CSV table of C-alpha atoms and ligand atoms in Angstrom, one decimal:
chain,number,residue,atom,x,y,z
A,1,MET,CA,0.0,0.0,0.0
A,2,ILE,CA,1.1,3.5,-0.8
A,3,THR,CA,-0.2,6.8,0.6
A,4,LEU,CA,-0.4,9.9,-1.5
A,5,SER,CA,-0.6,13.1,0.6
A,6,ILE,CA,-0.9,16.6,-0.6
A,7,ILE,CA,-0.4,19.0,2.3
A,8,LYS,CA,-0.5,22.7,1.6
A,9,ALA,CA,-0.3,26.0,3.4
A,10,ASP,CA,0.0,29.7,2.7
A,11,THR,CA,3.1,30.7,4.6
A,12,GLY,CA,3.6,34.1,3.0
A,13,GLY,CA,2.9,35.9,-0.3
A,14,PHE,CA,5.2,37.5,-2.9
A,15,VAL,CA,4.0,40.1,-3.7
A,16,GLY,CA,0.9,40.5,-1.5
A,17,HIS,CA,-1.1,37.3,-2.0
A,18,SER,CA,0.0,36.6,-5.5
A,19,ALA,CA,2.8,34.0,-5.4
A,20,VAL,CA,5.3,32.1,-3.4
A,21,HIS,CA,8.9,33.5,-3.3
A,22,PRO,CA,11.5,31.3,-5.1
A,23,ASP,CA,13.6,31.1,-1.8
A,24,MET,CA,10.6,29.6,0.0
A,25,MET,CA,10.2,27.0,-2.8
A,26,ASP,CA,13.9,26.2,-2.5
A,27,GLY,CA,13.6,25.8,1.2
A,28,ALA,CA,10.6,23.4,0.8
A,29,ARG,CA,12.4,21.5,-1.9
A,30,ARG,CA,15.5,21.0,0.2
A,31,ALA,CA,13.3,19.7,3.1
A,32,VAL,CA,11.6,17.2,0.8
A,33,GLN,CA,14.9,16.0,-0.7
A,34,ARG,CA,16.2,15.4,2.8
A,35,ALA,CA,13.0,13.5,3.7
A,36,VAL,CA,13.3,11.3,0.6
A,37,ALA,CA,17.0,10.7,1.3
A,38,GLY,CA,16.2,9.8,4.9
A,39,GLU,CA,13.4,7.5,3.7
A,40,LEU,CA,10.5,9.2,5.5
A,41,LEU,CA,9.1,9.8,2.0
A,42,VAL,CA,9.1,7.5,-0.9
A,43,ASP,CA,9.0,10.5,-3.2
A,44,GLY,CA,8.0,14.2,-3.1
A,45,HIS,CA,7.4,17.2,-5.3
A,46,VAL,CA,7.0,20.8,-4.3
A,47,ALA,CA,4.5,22.9,-6.2
A,48,ALA,CA,2.7,26.2,-5.8
A,49,CYS,CA,-0.5,27.8,-6.9
A,50,GLY,CA,-0.7,31.5,-6.1
A,51,ASP,CA,0.6,32.1,-2.6
A,52,ASP,CA,0.1,28.5,-1.4
A,53,ILE,CA,2.8,25.8,-1.3
A,54,SER,CA,1.8,22.2,-1.8
A,55,LEU,CA,3.9,19.3,-0.7
A,56,ILE,CA,2.9,16.4,-2.9
A,57,MET,CA,4.3,13.3,-1.2
A,58,THR,CA,4.2,9.5,-1.4
A,59,HIS,CA,5.0,7.4,1.7
A,60,THR,CA,3.9,4.3,3.6
A,61,TYR,CA,2.6,5.7,6.8
A,62,GLY,CA,-1.1,6.1,5.9
A,63,PRO,CA,-3.3,9.2,6.2
A,64,ASP,CA,-3.1,11.4,9.3
A,65,SER,CA,0.3,10.1,10.1
A,66,GLN,CA,2.0,12.1,12.9
A,67,LEU,CA,5.4,11.7,11.1
A,68,ILE,CA,4.2,13.0,7.8
A,69,HIS,CA,2.1,15.8,9.2
A,70,SER,CA,4.9,17.0,11.5
A,71,PHE,CA,7.3,16.9,8.6
A,72,ALA,CA,4.9,19.2,6.7
A,73,TRP,CA,4.4,21.5,9.7
A,74,ASP,CA,8.2,21.8,10.2
A,75,THR,CA,8.6,22.5,6.4
A,76,PHE,CA,6.0,25.3,6.6
A,77,LYS,CA,7.8,26.7,9.7
A,78,THR,CA,10.9,26.9,7.6
A,79,THR,CA,9.2,28.6,4.6
A,80,THR,CA,7.6,31.0,7.1
A,81,ALA,CA,11.0,31.9,8.5
A,82,VAL,CA,12.1,32.7,4.9
A,83,ALA,CA,9.0,34.8,4.4
A,84,ARG,CA,9.6,36.7,7.6
A,85,GLU,CA,13.2,37.4,6.7
A,86,LEU,CA,12.1,38.8,3.3
A,87,GLY,CA,9.2,40.7,4.8
A,88,LEU,CA,6.8,38.8,2.6
A,89,TYR,CA,3.1,39.4,3.1
A,90,GLY,CA,1.2,37.3,5.6
A,91,ALA,CA,4.2,35.2,6.8
A,92,GLY,CA,2.9,32.1,8.4
A,93,GLN,CA,-0.7,33.0,7.3
A,94,ASP,CA,-2.1,29.5,7.6
A,95,LEU,CA,-0.2,28.3,10.6
A,96,LEU,CA,-2.9,29.0,13.2
A,97,SER,CA,-1.4,27.2,16.2
A,98,ASP,CA,1.9,27.7,17.9
A,99,ALA,CA,2.6,24.1,18.7
A,100,PHE,CA,2.2,20.9,16.6
A,101,SER,CA,0.2,18.2,18.4
A,102,GLY,CA,-0.2,14.9,16.7
A,103,ASN,CA,-1.7,15.8,13.3
A,104,LEU,CA,-2.6,18.9,11.3
A,105,ARG,CA,-6.4,18.7,11.9
A,106,GLY,CA,-7.6,22.2,12.9
A,107,MET,CA,-4.1,23.7,12.7
A,108,GLY,CA,-4.5,25.6,9.4
A,109,PRO,CA,-2.7,23.7,6.6
A,110,GLY,CA,-5.0,21.8,4.2
A,111,TYR,CA,-4.5,18.2,3.2
A,112,ALA,CA,-5.9,15.6,0.8
A,113,GLU,CA,-4.7,12.1,1.6
A,114,LEU,CA,-5.4,8.5,0.4
A,115,GLU,CA,-3.9,5.1,1.0
A,116,PHE,CA,-4.3,2.7,-1.9
A,117,GLU,CA,-2.9,-0.4,-3.6
A,118,GLU,CA,-0.9,1.0,-6.6
A,119,ARG,CA,-2.2,-0.4,-9.9
A,120,PRO,CA,0.1,-1.6,-12.7
A,121,SER,CA,-0.4,1.9,-14.2
A,122,GLU,CA,-1.4,4.6,-11.7
A,123,PRO,CA,-2.2,8.0,-13.4
A,124,VAL,CA,-3.1,10.7,-10.9
A,125,ILE,CA,-4.0,14.3,-11.4
A,126,CYS,CA,-3.2,16.7,-8.6
A,127,PHE,CA,-5.3,19.9,-8.6
A,128,LEU,CA,-4.1,23.0,-6.7
A,129,ALA,CA,-6.2,26.1,-6.4
A,130,ASP,CA,-5.8,29.6,-5.0
A,131,LYS,CA,-8.3,32.3,-4.1
A,132,THR,CA,-11.1,29.8,-3.5
A,133,GLU,CA,-12.3,27.2,-1.0
A,134,PRO,CA,-12.6,23.4,-0.8
A,135,GLY,CA,-16.2,23.4,-2.1
A,136,ALA,CA,-14.8,24.7,-5.4
A,137,TRP,CA,-14.2,21.0,-6.2
A,138,ASN,CA,-17.9,20.1,-5.9
A,139,LEU,CA,-18.9,21.1,-9.4
A,140,PRO,CA,-16.0,19.4,-11.2
A,141,LEU,CA,-16.3,16.2,-9.0
A,142,TYR,CA,-20.0,16.0,-9.8
A,143,LYS,CA,-19.3,16.4,-13.5
A,144,ILE,CA,-16.4,13.9,-13.5
A,145,PHE,CA,-18.2,11.1,-11.5
A,146,ALA,CA,-21.9,11.7,-12.1
A,147,ASP,CA,-22.5,13.6,-15.4
A,148,PRO,CA,-22.5,11.4,-18.6
A,149,PHE,CA,-22.3,14.6,-20.7
A,150,ASN,CA,-18.9,15.1,-19.2
A,151,SER,CA,-17.7,11.6,-18.7
A,152,ALA,CA,-18.4,9.2,-21.5
A,153,GLY,CA,-17.2,6.3,-19.3
A,154,LEU,CA,-20.3,6.6,-17.1
A,155,VAL,CA,-22.2,5.2,-20.1
A,156,ILE,CA,-19.5,3.2,-22.0
A,157,ASP,CA,-17.3,1.7,-19.3
A,158,THR,CA,-19.1,-1.1,-17.4
A,159,LYS,CA,-17.2,-0.4,-14.2
A,160,MET,CA,-18.0,3.3,-14.2
A,161,HIS,CA,-21.5,2.5,-15.2
A,162,ALA,CA,-22.1,1.0,-11.7
A,163,GLY,CA,-21.8,4.5,-10.3
A,164,PHE,CA,-19.8,6.2,-7.5
A,165,LEU,CA,-20.3,6.9,-3.8
A,166,PHE,CA,-19.8,10.6,-2.8
A,167,GLU,CA,-18.7,11.3,0.8
A,168,VAL,CA,-19.9,14.8,1.7
A,169,TYR,CA,-18.9,16.9,4.7
A,170,ASP,CA,-21.0,19.5,6.4
A,171,LEU,CA,-18.3,21.9,7.5
A,172,TYR,CA,-20.5,23.9,9.8
A,173,GLU,CA,-21.7,20.9,11.9
A,174,GLU,CA,-18.8,18.6,11.3
A,175,LYS,CA,-20.7,15.6,10.1
A,176,ALA,CA,-20.6,13.5,7.0
A,177,VAL,CA,-23.0,11.7,4.7
A,178,LEU,CA,-22.7,9.2,1.8
A,179,PHE,CA,-24.6,9.7,-1.5
A,180,ASP,CA,-25.0,6.7,-3.7
A,181,CYS,CA,-24.9,8.0,-7.3
A,182,PRO,CA,-26.7,8.0,-9.7
A,183,THR,CA,-29.6,7.0,-7.4
A,184,ASP,CA,-29.1,9.9,-5.0
A,185,LEU,CA,-28.1,12.5,-7.6
A,186,TYR,CA,-30.8,15.0,-6.9
A,187,ASP,CA,-30.6,14.7,-3.1
A,188,MET,CA,-26.8,15.3,-3.4
A,189,LEU,CA,-27.1,18.3,-5.6
A,190,MET,CA,-29.4,20.0,-3.0
A,191,PHE,CA,-26.4,20.0,-0.7
A,192,ILE,CA,-23.2,20.2,-2.8
A,193,GLY,CA,-24.8,23.1,-4.7
A,194,ALA,CA,-24.0,25.1,-1.5
A,195,PRO,CA,-20.2,24.7,-1.6
A,196,ALA,CA,-19.4,27.1,1.2
A,197,ARG,CA,-20.9,24.6,3.6
A,198,TYR,CA,-21.1,21.2,2.0
A,199,VAL,CA,-18.0,19.8,0.5
A,200,VAL,CA,-17.2,16.5,-1.3
A,201,HIS,CA,-14.5,14.9,0.7
A,202,SER,CA,-14.0,11.7,-1.3
A,203,VAL,CA,-15.4,9.7,-4.2
A,204,ARG,CA,-15.4,5.9,-4.3
A,205,SER,CA,-16.0,3.6,-7.3
A,206,LYS,CA,-18.8,1.1,-6.5
A,207,ALA,CA,-17.5,-1.5,-9.0
A,208,LEU,CA,-13.8,-1.3,-7.9
A,209,GLY,CA,-14.4,-0.4,-4.2
A,210,GLU,CA,-11.5,2.0,-4.7
A,211,VAL,CA,-11.4,5.6,-3.6
A,212,ALA,CA,-10.8,7.7,-6.8
A,213,ALA,CA,-10.7,11.2,-5.5
A,214,ALA,CA,-9.8,13.0,-2.3
A,215,THR,CA,-10.0,16.7,-1.4
A,216,SER,CA,-8.8,19.0,1.4
A,217,THR,CA,-11.8,20.0,3.4
A,218,GLN,CA,-10.8,22.4,6.1
A,219,ARG,CA,-12.3,25.8,6.7
A,220,LEU,CA,-9.9,28.3,8.1
A,221,SER,CA,-12.4,30.9,9.2
A,222,LEU,CA,-14.3,28.4,11.2
A,223,ILE,CA,-11.1,27.2,12.8
A,224,ALA,CA,-9.8,30.6,13.6
A,225,GLY,CA,-13.1,32.2,14.4
A,226,LYS,CA,-12.3,35.2,12.2
A,227,TYR,CA,-11.2,35.8,8.7
A,228,VAL,CA,-7.7,34.5,8.1
A,229,GLY,CA,-7.8,33.8,4.4
A,230,LYS,CA,-9.8,31.2,2.5
A,231,ASP,CA,-8.5,27.7,2.7
A,232,ASP,CA,-7.3,27.5,-0.9
A,233,PRO,CA,-7.9,23.8,-1.6
A,234,VAL,CA,-6.2,20.8,-3.2
A,235,MET,CA,-7.5,17.5,-4.5
A,236,PHE,CA,-6.3,14.6,-6.5
A,237,VAL,CA,-8.1,12.2,-8.8
A,238,ARG,CA,-6.9,8.7,-9.8
A,239,CYS,CA,-7.7,8.0,-13.5
A,240,GLN,CA,-8.3,5.2,-16.1
A,241,SER,CA,-9.0,1.5,-15.9
A,242,GLY,CA,-12.5,1.7,-14.5
A,243,LEU,CA,-12.0,5.2,-13.3
A,244,PRO,CA,-12.6,8.4,-15.4
A,245,ALA,CA,-10.1,8.9,-18.2
A,246,VAL,CA,-7.6,11.8,-17.7
A,247,GLY,CA,-9.5,13.8,-20.3
A,248,GLU,CA,-12.7,13.3,-18.5
A,249,VAL,CA,-11.1,14.5,-15.3
A,250,LEU,CA,-9.8,17.7,-16.9
A,251,GLU,CA,-13.0,18.4,-18.9
A,252,PRO,CA,-15.0,20.2,-16.2
A,253,PHE,CA,-12.3,22.9,-16.2
A,254,SER,CA,-13.1,23.9,-19.8
A,255,PHE,CA,-15.8,26.0,-18.1
A,256,GLY,CA,-14.7,29.0,-15.9
A,257,TYR,CA,-17.4,28.3,-13.3
A,258,THR,CA,-17.8,30.8,-10.4
A,259,VAL,CA,-16.3,30.1,-7.0
A,260,GLY,CA,-16.1,31.9,-3.7
A,261,GLY,CA,-12.8,33.2,-2.3
A,262,ALA,CA,-11.4,36.0,-4.5
A,263,MET,CA,-10.3,39.4,-3.0
A,264,ARG,CA,-10.2,39.3,0.8
A,265,GLY,CA,-11.8,35.8,0.6
A,266,SER,CA,-15.1,37.7,0.1
A,267,HIS,CA,-16.0,37.6,-3.6
A,268,HIS,CA,-17.2,35.2,-6.2
A,269,ALA,CA,-15.1,35.1,-9.3
A,270,PRO,CA,-14.6,32.6,-12.2
A,271,ILE,CA,-12.0,29.9,-11.8
A,272,MET,CA,-9.3,30.0,-14.5
A,273,PRO,CA,-7.4,26.8,-15.4
A,274,VAL,CA,-3.7,27.7,-16.0
A,275,PRO,CA,-0.2,26.3,-16.5
A,276,ALA,CA,1.8,26.5,-13.3
A,277,GLU,CA,3.8,29.5,-14.6
A,278,ASP,CA,0.6,31.5,-14.8
A,279,ALA,CA,-0.8,30.6,-11.4
A,280,HIS,CA,-0.2,34.1,-10.0
A,281,PRO,CA,-3.5,35.8,-9.4
A,282,ALA,CA,-3.1,39.6,-9.7
A,283,ARG,CA,-6.2,41.3,-11.0
A,284,PHE,CA,-8.4,42.0,-8.0
A,285,ASP,CA,-6.3,39.2,-6.4
A,286,GLY,CA,-7.8,36.9,-9.0
A,287,PRO,CA,-9.3,35.5,-11.0
A,288,PRO,CA,-9.0,32.3,-8.8
A,289,ARG,CA,-6.6,29.8,-10.4
A,290,VAL,CA,-6.4,26.1,-10.7
A,291,VAL,CA,-3.4,24.1,-11.7
A,292,ALA,CA,-3.4,20.4,-12.7
A,293,LEU,CA,-0.3,18.4,-12.3
A,294,GLY,CA,-0.3,14.9,-13.8
A,295,PHE,CA,1.8,12.1,-12.4
A,296,GLN,CA,2.2,8.4,-13.1
A,297,ILE,CA,3.0,6.7,-9.8
A,298,LYS,CA,5.4,3.7,-10.1
A,299,ASP,CA,6.6,1.9,-7.0
A,300,GLY,CA,5.6,5.0,-5.1
A,301,LYS,CA,7.7,7.3,-7.3
A,302,LEU,CA,6.1,10.4,-8.7
A,303,ILE,CA,6.8,10.2,-12.5
A,304,GLY,CA,6.1,13.7,-13.6
A,305,PRO,CA,4.6,16.2,-13.3
A,306,ARG,CA,3.0,17.0,-16.6
A,307,ASP,CA,1.4,20.5,-16.5
A,308,MET,CA,-2.0,19.4,-17.8
A,309,PHE,CA,-3.5,22.9,-18.3
A,310,ALA,CA,-0.5,24.0,-20.4
A,311,ASP,CA,-2.7,23.2,-23.4
A,312,PRO,CA,-4.3,25.5,-25.9
A,313,SER,CA,-7.6,23.6,-25.6
A,314,PHE,CA,-8.1,25.5,-22.3
A,315,ASP,CA,-7.6,28.9,-23.9
A,316,GLU,CA,-11.3,29.4,-24.3
A,317,ALA,CA,-11.9,28.7,-20.6
A,318,ARG,CA,-9.3,31.3,-19.8
A,319,ARG,CA,-10.9,33.8,-22.1
A,320,GLN,CA,-14.3,33.0,-20.7
A,321,ALA,CA,-12.9,33.5,-17.1
A,322,ASN,CA,-11.6,36.9,-18.1
A,323,ARG,CA,-14.9,37.9,-19.6
A,324,ALA,CA,-16.8,36.7,-16.5
A,325,MET,CA,-14.4,38.6,-14.3
A,326,ASP,CA,-15.1,41.8,-16.2
A,327,TYR,CA,-18.8,41.2,-15.7
A,328,LEU,CA,-18.7,40.4,-12.0
A,329,ARG,CA,-16.2,43.2,-11.2
A,330,ARG,CA,-18.8,45.8,-12.3
A,331,HIS,CA,-20.9,44.8,-9.3
A,332,GLY,CA,-18.3,46.2,-7.0
A,333,PRO,CA,-19.4,45.6,-3.4
A,334,PHE,CA,-22.8,44.1,-4.4
A,335,GLU,CA,-23.8,40.5,-4.4
A,336,PRO,CA,-23.5,38.1,-6.1
A,337,HIS,CA,-19.9,39.4,-6.7
A,338,ARG,CA,-19.5,39.9,-3.0
A,339,LEU,CA,-20.2,36.7,-1.0
A,340,PRO,CA,-23.7,36.5,0.7
A,341,LEU,CA,-23.9,37.8,4.3
A,342,GLU,CA,-24.1,34.3,5.8
A,343,ASP,CA,-20.6,33.7,4.6
A,344,LEU,CA,-19.3,37.1,5.7
A,345,GLU,CA,-21.0,36.5,9.1
A,346,TYR,CA,-18.2,34.1,9.8
A,347,THR,CA,-15.7,36.7,8.9
A,348,THR,CA,-15.8,40.5,8.9
A,349,MET,CA,-19.6,41.2,9.2
A,350,PRO,CA,-20.0,40.8,13.1
A,351,ALA,CA,-17.6,43.6,14.0
A,352,ILE,CA,-19.5,46.1,11.7
A,353,ALA,CA,-22.9,44.9,12.9
A,354,ASP,CA,-21.8,45.3,16.6
A,355,ARG,CA,-20.6,48.9,16.0
A,356,ILE,CA,-23.9,50.1,14.5
A,357,ALA,CA,-26.1,47.9,16.7
A,358,ASP,CA,-27.7,50.8,18.7
A,359,ARG,CA,-28.5,52.8,15.6
A,360,TRP,CA,-31.2,50.5,14.4
A,361,THR,CA,-34.8,51.6,15.2
A,362,PRO,CA,-38.2,49.9,14.4
A,363,ILE,CA,-39.6,50.9,11.0
A,364,SER,CA,-42.3,53.4,11.9
A,365,GLY,CA,-41.6,56.5,9.7
A,366,PRO,CA,-38.9,58.2,7.7
A,367,LEU,CA,-35.7,58.7,9.6
A,368,VAL,CA,-34.4,61.4,7.3
A,369,THR,CA,-36.6,64.4,6.4
A,370,THR,CA,-35.7,67.5,4.3
A,371,GLY,CA,-38.5,69.9,5.2
A,372,PRO,CA,-41.8,70.2,7.0
A,373,GLN,CA,-43.5,66.8,7.0
A,374,THR,CA,-47.0,66.4,5.6
A,375,ASP,CA,-49.1,63.5,4.6
A,376,ALA,CA,-49.7,65.1,1.2
A,377,GLY,CA,-48.8,62.9,-1.7
A,378,ARG,CA,-48.6,59.7,0.4
A,379,THR,CA,-50.1,56.8,-1.3
A,380,ARG,CA,-50.5,54.6,1.8
B,1,LIG,P1,-5.2,6.2,-27.7
B,1,LIG,O1,-5.8,5.5,-28.9
B,1,LIG,O2,-4.4,7.5,-28.1
B,1,LIG,O3,-4.5,5.3,-26.8
B,1,LIG,O4,-6.4,6.8,-26.8
B,1,LIG,C1,-7.3,5.9,-26.2
B,1,LIG,C2,-8.4,6.6,-25.5
B,1,LIG,O5,-9.4,5.9,-25.2
B,1,LIG,C3,-8.4,8.0,-25.1
B,1,LIG,O6,-9.5,8.4,-24.4
B,2,LIG,P1,-5.1,34.0,0.2
B,2,LIG,O1,-6.2,33.2,0.9
B,2,LIG,O2,-4.6,33.3,-1.0
B,2,LIG,O3,-4.0,34.3,1.2
B,2,LIG,O4,-5.8,35.3,-0.3
B,2,LIG,C1,-6.3,36.2,0.7
B,2,LIG,C2,-7.0,37.3,0.1
B,2,LIG,O5,-7.8,37.8,0.8
B,2,LIG,C3,-6.6,37.9,-1.2
B,2,LIG,O6,-7.3,39.0,-1.5
B,3,LIG,MG1,-2.2,34.7,1.3
B,4,LIG,MG1,-3.8,31.6,-1.2
B,5,LIG,MG1,-7.3,32.1,-0.1
B,6,LIG,MG1,-3.2,5.2,-25.7
């Protein structure tokens, strides 16, 4: 059995929240090289999307391993130190706790992990996103594993035809539910269509009994109790041989669908699939970006990556995202560009509401008058 873990954190942005500094990447790469040499990891690759560093690692310790999580924590401490030295923005942004205790749950970094028996050929796509939240994977996961207009295999491939089990988390109440698709499709959409709260955590093939997809499902603002940046998410999807083909896994990203998390974590904006070298959100700290790194895993080694969105067939999605960004930006501070109040209530809204609390009065007449008041002209 091999475990694939992607553990990620924002430990400082260069410049603002747009990218990771090369010196931080070097520090993380050196740590991963040492961990491979010291046989903690079978293999490792360091990548970034926007200001978030991802450690893509294979090892034999299973999910939630103290050894692996503390290695990631220490690595993020190292990159934080580099960020501090260079005065980078938000150094240590996602490290919410001072001391590591057992595993990373509730500590700030995000992680997607899965233990599995490596198949003779094991193609995996690792997705990294910035300026959005874990629920951003709901729409593509639905399309990949439940929509035959996206994935031909749901009709053609007998193993996919049997359907998939979606494990969905309620991030507000910390509980989970399984949806058996296609039977439960409509029930499931009721929930995962609200991605700020309900998040697909994993997807399992019914025919193979194998987990095919895993996501990071933390929610920083709920952990920290105030706004500390959206938890820019990661996920990976295993492909082929009874699971969706690579092209079916990438296909949902040909549409620049709208996600929450741009500018101050408080705006909806279209997600833009980009090659790694373009994953540096700048305009209005956006549009949100997604990178797809393809690997073949062989004896635990990460053969790759291939930069899957470095492909002109995603040019239209990028153009569409730019056009949608123009459209949404013109709303300024209005919904639906700005997130709905329920979401801001977990962030910046309460302080403002408190400050003006005693200025509210019952609705009984006009508060502002410009001259002598009469009833003339009133229609009710
Ligand atoms: P090739 O014929 O290039 O191997 O492609 C097979 C396939 O089914 C791709 O979806
Ligand atoms: P990050 O979550 O990527 O740090 O972005 C924060 C933000 O608010 C950018 O406007
Ligand atoms: Mg940041
Ligand atoms: Mg980020
Ligand atoms: Mg964010
Ligand atoms: Mg072929």
